[in-house]
PDB file of C-alpha atoms in Angstrom:
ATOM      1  CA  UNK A  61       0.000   0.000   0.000  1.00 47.00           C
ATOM      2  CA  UNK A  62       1.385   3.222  -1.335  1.00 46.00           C
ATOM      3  CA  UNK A  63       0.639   6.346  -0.056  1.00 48.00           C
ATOM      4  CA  UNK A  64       0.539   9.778  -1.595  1.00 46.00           C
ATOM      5  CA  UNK A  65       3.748  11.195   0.091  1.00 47.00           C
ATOM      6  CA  UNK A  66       5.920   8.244  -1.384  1.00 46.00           C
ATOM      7  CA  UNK A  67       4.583   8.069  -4.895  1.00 50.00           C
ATOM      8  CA  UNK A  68       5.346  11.852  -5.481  1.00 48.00           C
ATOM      9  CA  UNK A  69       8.663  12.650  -4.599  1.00 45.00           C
ATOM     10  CA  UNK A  70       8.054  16.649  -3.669  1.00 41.00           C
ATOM     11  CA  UNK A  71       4.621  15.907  -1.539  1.00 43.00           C
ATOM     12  CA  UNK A  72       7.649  13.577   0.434  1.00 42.00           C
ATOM     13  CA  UNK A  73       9.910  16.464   0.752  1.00 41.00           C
ATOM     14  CA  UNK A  74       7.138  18.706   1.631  1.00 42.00           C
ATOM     15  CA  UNK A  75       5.996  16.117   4.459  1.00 42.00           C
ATOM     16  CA  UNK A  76       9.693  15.796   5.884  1.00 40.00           C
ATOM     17  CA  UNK A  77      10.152  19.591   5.822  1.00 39.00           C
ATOM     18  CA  UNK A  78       6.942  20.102   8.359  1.00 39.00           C
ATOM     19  CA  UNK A  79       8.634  17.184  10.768  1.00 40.00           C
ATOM     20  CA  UNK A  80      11.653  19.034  10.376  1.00 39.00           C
ATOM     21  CA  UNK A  81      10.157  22.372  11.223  1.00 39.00           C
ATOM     22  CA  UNK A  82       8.151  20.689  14.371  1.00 43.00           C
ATOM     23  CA  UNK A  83      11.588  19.614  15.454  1.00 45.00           C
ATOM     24  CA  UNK A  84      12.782  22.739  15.067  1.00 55.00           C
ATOM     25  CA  UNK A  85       9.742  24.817  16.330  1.00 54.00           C
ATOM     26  CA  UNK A  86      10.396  22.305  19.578  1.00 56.00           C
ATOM     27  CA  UNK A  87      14.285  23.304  19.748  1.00 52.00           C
ATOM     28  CA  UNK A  88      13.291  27.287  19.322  1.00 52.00           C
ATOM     29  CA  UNK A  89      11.139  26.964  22.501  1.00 55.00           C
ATOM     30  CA  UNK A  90      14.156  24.915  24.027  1.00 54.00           C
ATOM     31  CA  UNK A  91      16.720  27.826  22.964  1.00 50.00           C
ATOM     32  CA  UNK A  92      13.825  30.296  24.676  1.00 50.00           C
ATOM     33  CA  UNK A  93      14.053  28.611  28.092  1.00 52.00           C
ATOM     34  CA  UNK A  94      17.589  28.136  28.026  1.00 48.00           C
ATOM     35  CA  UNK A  95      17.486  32.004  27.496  1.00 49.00           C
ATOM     36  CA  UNK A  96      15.995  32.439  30.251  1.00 54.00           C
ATOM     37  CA  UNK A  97      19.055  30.632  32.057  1.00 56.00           C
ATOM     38  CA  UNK A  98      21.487  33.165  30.862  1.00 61.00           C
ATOM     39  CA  UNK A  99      25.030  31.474  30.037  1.00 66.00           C
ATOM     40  CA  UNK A 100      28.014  32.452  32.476  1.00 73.00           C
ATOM     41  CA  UNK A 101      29.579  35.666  31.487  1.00 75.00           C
ATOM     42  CA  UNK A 102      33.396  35.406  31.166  1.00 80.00           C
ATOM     43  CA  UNK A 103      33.497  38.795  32.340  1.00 85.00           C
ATOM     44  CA  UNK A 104      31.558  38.338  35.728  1.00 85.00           C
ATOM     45  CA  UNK A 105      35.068  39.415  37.738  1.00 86.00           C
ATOM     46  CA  UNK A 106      34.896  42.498  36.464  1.00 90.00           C
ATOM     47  CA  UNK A 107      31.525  43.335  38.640  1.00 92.00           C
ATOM     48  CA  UNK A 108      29.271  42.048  41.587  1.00 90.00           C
ATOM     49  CA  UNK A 109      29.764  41.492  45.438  1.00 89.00           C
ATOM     50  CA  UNK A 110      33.413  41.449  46.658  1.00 86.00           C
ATOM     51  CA  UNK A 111      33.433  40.580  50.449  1.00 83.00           C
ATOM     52  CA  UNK A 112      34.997  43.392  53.079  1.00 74.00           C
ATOM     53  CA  UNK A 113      38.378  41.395  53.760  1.00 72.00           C
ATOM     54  CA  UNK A 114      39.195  41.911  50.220  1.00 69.00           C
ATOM     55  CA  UNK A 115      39.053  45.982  50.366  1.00 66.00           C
ATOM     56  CA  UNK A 116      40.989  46.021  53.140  1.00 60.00           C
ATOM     57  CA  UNK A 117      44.059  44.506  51.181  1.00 61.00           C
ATOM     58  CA  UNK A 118      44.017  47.181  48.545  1.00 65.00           C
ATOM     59  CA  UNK A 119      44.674  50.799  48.587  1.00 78.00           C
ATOM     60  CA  UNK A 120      42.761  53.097  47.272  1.00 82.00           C
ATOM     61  CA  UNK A 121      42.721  57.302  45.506  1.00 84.00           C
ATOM     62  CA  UNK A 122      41.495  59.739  47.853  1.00 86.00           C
ATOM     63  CA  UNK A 123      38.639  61.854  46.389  1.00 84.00           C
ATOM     64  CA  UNK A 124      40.944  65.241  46.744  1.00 83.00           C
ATOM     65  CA  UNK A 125      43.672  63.393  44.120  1.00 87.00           C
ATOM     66  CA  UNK A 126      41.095  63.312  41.443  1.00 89.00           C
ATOM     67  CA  UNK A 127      41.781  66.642  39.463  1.00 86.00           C
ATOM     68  CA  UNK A 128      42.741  67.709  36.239  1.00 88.00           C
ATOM     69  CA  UNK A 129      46.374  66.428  36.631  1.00 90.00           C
ATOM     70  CA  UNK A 130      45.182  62.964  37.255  1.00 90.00           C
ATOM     71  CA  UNK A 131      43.642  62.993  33.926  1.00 92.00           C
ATOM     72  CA  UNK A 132      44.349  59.723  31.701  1.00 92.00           C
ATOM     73  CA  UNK A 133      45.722  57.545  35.232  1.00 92.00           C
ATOM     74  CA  UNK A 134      44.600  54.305  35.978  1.00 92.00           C
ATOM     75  CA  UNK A 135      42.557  54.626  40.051  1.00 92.00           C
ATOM     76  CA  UNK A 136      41.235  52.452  42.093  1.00 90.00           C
ATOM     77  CA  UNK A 137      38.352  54.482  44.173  1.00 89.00           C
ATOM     78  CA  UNK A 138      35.639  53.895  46.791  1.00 88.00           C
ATOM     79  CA  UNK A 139      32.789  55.722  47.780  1.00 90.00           C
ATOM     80  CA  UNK A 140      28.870  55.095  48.704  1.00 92.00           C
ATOM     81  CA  UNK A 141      26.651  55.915  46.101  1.00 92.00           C
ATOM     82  CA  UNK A 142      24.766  59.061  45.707  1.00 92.00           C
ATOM     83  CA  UNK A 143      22.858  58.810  42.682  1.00 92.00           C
ATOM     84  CA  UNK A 144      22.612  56.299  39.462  1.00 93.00           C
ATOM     85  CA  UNK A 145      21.165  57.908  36.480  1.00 93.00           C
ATOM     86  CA  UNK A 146      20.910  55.050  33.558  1.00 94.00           C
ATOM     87  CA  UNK A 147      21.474  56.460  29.783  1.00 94.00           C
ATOM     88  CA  UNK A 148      20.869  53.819  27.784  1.00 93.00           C
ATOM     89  CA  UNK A 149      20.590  49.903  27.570  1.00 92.00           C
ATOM     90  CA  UNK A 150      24.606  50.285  26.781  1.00 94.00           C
ATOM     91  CA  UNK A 151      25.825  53.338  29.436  1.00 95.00           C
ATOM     92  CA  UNK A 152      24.652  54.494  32.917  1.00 95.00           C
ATOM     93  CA  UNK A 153      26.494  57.286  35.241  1.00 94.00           C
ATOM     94  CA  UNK A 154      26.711  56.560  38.899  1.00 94.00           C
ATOM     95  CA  UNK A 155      27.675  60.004  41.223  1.00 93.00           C
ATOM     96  CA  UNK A 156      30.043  58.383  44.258  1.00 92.00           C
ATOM     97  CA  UNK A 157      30.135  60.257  47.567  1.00 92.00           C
ATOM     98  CA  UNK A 158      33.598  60.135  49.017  1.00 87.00           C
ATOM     99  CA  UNK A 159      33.138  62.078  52.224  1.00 82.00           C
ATOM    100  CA  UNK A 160      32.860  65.704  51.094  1.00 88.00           C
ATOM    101  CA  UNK A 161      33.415  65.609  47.770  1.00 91.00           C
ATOM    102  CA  UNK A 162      31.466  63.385  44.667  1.00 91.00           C
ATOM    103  CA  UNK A 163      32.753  61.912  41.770  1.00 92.00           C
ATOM    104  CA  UNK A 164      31.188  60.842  38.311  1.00 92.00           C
ATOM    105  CA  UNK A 165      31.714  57.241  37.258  1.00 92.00           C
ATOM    106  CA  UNK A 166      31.023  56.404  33.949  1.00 94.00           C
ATOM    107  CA  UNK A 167      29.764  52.890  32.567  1.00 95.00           C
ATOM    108  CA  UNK A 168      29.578  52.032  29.096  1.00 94.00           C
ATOM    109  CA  UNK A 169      29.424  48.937  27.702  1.00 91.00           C
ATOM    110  CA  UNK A 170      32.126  48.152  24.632  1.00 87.00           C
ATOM    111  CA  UNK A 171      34.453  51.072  26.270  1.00 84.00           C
ATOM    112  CA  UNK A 172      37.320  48.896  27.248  1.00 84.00           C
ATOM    113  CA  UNK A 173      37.114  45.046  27.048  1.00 82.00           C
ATOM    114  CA  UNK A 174      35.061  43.518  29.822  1.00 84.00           C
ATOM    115  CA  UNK A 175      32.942  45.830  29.962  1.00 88.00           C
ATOM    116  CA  UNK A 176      29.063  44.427  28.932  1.00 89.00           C
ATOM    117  CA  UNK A 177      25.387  45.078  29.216  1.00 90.00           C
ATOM    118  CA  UNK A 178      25.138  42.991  31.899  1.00 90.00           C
ATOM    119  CA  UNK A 179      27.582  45.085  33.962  1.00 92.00           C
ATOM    120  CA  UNK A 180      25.692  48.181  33.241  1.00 93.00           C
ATOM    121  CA  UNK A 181      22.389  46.680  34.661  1.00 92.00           C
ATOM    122  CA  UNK A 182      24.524  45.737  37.765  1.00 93.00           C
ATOM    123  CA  UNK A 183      25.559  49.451  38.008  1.00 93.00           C
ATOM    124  CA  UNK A 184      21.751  50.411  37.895  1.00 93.00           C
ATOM    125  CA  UNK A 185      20.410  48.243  40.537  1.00 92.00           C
ATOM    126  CA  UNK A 186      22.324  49.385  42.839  1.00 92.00           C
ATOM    127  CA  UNK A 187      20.644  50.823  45.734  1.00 89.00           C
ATOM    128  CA  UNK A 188      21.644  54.504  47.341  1.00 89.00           C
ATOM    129  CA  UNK A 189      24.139  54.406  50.170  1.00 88.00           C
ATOM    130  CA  UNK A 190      26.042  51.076  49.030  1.00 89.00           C
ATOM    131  CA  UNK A 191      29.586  50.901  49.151  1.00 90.00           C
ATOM    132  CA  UNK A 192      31.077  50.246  46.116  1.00 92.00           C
ATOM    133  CA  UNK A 193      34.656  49.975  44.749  1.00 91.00           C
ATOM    134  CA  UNK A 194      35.539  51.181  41.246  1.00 92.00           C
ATOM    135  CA  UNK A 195      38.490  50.800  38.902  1.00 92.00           C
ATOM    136  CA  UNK A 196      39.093  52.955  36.088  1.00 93.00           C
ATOM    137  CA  UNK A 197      40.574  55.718  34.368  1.00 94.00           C
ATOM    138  CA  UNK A 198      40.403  59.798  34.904  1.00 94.00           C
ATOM    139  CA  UNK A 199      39.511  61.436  31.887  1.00 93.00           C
ATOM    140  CA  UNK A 200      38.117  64.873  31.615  1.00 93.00           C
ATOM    141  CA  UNK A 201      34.385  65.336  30.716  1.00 90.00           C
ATOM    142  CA  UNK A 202      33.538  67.060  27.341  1.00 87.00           C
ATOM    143  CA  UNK A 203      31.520  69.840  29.332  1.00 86.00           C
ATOM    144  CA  UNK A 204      31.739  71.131  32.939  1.00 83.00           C
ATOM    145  CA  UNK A 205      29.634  68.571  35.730  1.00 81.00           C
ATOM    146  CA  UNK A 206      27.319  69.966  37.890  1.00 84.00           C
ATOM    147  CA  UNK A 207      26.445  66.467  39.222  1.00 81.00           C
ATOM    148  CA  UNK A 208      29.350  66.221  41.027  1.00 88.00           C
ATOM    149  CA  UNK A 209      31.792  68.307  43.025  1.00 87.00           C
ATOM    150  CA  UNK A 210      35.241  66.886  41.252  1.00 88.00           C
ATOM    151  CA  UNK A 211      35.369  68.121  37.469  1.00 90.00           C
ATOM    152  CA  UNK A 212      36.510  64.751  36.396  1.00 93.00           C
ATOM    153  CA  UNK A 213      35.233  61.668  35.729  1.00 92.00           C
ATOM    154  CA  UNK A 214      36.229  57.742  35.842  1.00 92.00           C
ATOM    155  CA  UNK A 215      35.724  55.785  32.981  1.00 94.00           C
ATOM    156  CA  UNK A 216      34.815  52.246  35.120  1.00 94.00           C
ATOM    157  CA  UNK A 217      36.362  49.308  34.125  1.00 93.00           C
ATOM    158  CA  UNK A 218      35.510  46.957  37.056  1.00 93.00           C
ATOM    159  CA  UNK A 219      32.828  47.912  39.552  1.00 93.00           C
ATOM    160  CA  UNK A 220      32.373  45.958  42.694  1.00 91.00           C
ATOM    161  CA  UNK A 221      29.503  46.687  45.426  1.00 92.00           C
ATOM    162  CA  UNK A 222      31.094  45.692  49.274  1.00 87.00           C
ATOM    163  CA  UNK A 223      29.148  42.696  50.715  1.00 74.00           C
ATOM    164  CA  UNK A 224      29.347  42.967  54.656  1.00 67.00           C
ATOM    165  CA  UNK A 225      27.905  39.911  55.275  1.00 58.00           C
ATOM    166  CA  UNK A 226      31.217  37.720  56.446  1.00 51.00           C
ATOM    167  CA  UNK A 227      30.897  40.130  59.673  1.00 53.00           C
ATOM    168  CA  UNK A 228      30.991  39.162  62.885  1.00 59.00           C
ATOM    169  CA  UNK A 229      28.854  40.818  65.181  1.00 61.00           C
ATOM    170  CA  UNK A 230      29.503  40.233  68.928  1.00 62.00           C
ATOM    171  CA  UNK A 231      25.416  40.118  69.914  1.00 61.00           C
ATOM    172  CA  UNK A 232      23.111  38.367  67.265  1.00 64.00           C
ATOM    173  CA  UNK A 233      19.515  39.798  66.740  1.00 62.00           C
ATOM    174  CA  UNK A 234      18.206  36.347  67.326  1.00 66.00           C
ATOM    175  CA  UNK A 235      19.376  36.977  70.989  1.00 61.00           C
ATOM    176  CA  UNK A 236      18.832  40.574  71.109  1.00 62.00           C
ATOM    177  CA  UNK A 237      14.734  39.931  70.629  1.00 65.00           C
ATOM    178  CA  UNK A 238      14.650  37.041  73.278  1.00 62.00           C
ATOM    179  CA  UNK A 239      12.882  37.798  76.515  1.00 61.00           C
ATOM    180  CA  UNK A 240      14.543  35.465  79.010  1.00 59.00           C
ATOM    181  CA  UNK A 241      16.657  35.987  82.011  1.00 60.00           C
ATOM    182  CA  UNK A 242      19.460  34.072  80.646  1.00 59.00           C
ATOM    183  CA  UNK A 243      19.454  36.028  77.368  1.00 60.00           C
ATOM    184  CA  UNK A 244      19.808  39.191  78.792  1.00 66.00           C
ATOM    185  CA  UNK A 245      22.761  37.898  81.065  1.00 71.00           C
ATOM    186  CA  UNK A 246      24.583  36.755  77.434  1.00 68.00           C
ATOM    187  CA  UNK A 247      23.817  40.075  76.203  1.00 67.00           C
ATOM    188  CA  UNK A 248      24.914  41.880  79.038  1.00 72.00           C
ATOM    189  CA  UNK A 249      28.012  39.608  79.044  1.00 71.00           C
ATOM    190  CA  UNK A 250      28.560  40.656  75.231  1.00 66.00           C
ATOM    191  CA  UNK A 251      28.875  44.085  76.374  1.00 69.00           C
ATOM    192  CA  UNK A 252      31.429  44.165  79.059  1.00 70.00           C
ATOM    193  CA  UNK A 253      33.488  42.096  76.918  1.00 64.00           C
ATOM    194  CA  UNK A 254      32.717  44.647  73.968  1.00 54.00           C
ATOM    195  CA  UNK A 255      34.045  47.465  75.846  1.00 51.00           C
ATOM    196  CA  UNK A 256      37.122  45.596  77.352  1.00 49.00           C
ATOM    197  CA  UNK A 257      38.400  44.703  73.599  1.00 45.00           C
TER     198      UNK A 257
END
């Protein structure tokens, strides 16, 4: 028993083409969930969460050093942020407080190599107030800042927010909230010793 598809040879091709295209319509929505998973950027060192033992190995530019004679150097610089103001999908300007004084960081994806869309987002999710730790070069902006007291900028090439979370803390807020006797003898115990170190 014949059937249409194998008597006429372009009905067969025509039949094997829409398996083909099922197969592939079954890999596209395959390739969208793995999209969803996004693949591991080779560049990932170049942003996120550094713990705080690892800033206190490195030395950093103080906020006064950044003038016009520091233009074109290669700093490493820390400050809280003040204000993120996102440009585009590909560059967003973060304003770092370093006590007195702020400074203009610039990030822009494709500017030097590392730098991608994915560290850009980073830069404009972070929150107001977090401590963050930038590397990057001086350079002088095309027109006079008002956003910032230092009339320079830093072209970021890595950007690292400081996690605080491999603290210690001498009283935990487990035992803080407790209402027993003993608890408040532990806390009370926590102090002295506090004070004494």
């Amino acid at each position: 028993m014949s059937t249409e598809h194998e008597d006429n040879p372009v009905a067969s091709e025509a039949a094997h083409a829409t398996v083909v295209s099922g197969a592939t319509k079954k890999n596209r929505s395959r390739a969208r969930k793995m999209a969803g998973k996004q693949p591991h950027d080779p560049f990932a060192s170049n942003y996120g969460e550094v713990p705080f033992k690892k800033v206190l190995a490195g030395t950093c530019t103080e906020a006064g050093d950044l003038g016009e004679a520091a233009a074109g150097r290669s700093v490493v610089f820390y400050g809280t942020v003040l204000a993120i103001r996102p440009v585009s999908r590909m560059m967003a300007v973060v304003v770092l407080r370093h006590y007195p004084r702020t400074v203009r960081c610039v990030v822009a994806a494709g500017a030097f190599e590392g730098i991608t869309t994915r560290m850009v987002r980073f830069a404009t999710t972070l929150a107001r107030r977090t401590i963050v730790i930038v590397h990057g070069v001086v350079s002088l902006p095309q027109c006079p800042t008002n956003s910032s007291t230092q009339q320079v900028e830093i072209q970021v090439k890595k950007l690292h927010s400081v996690s605080f979370s491999d603290l210690s803390y001498p009283i935990k807020l487990e035992d803080a909230a407790q209402n027993n006797e003993g608890s408040r003898e532990a806390v009370q115990e926590c102090l002295v010793c506090r004070i004494r170190d």
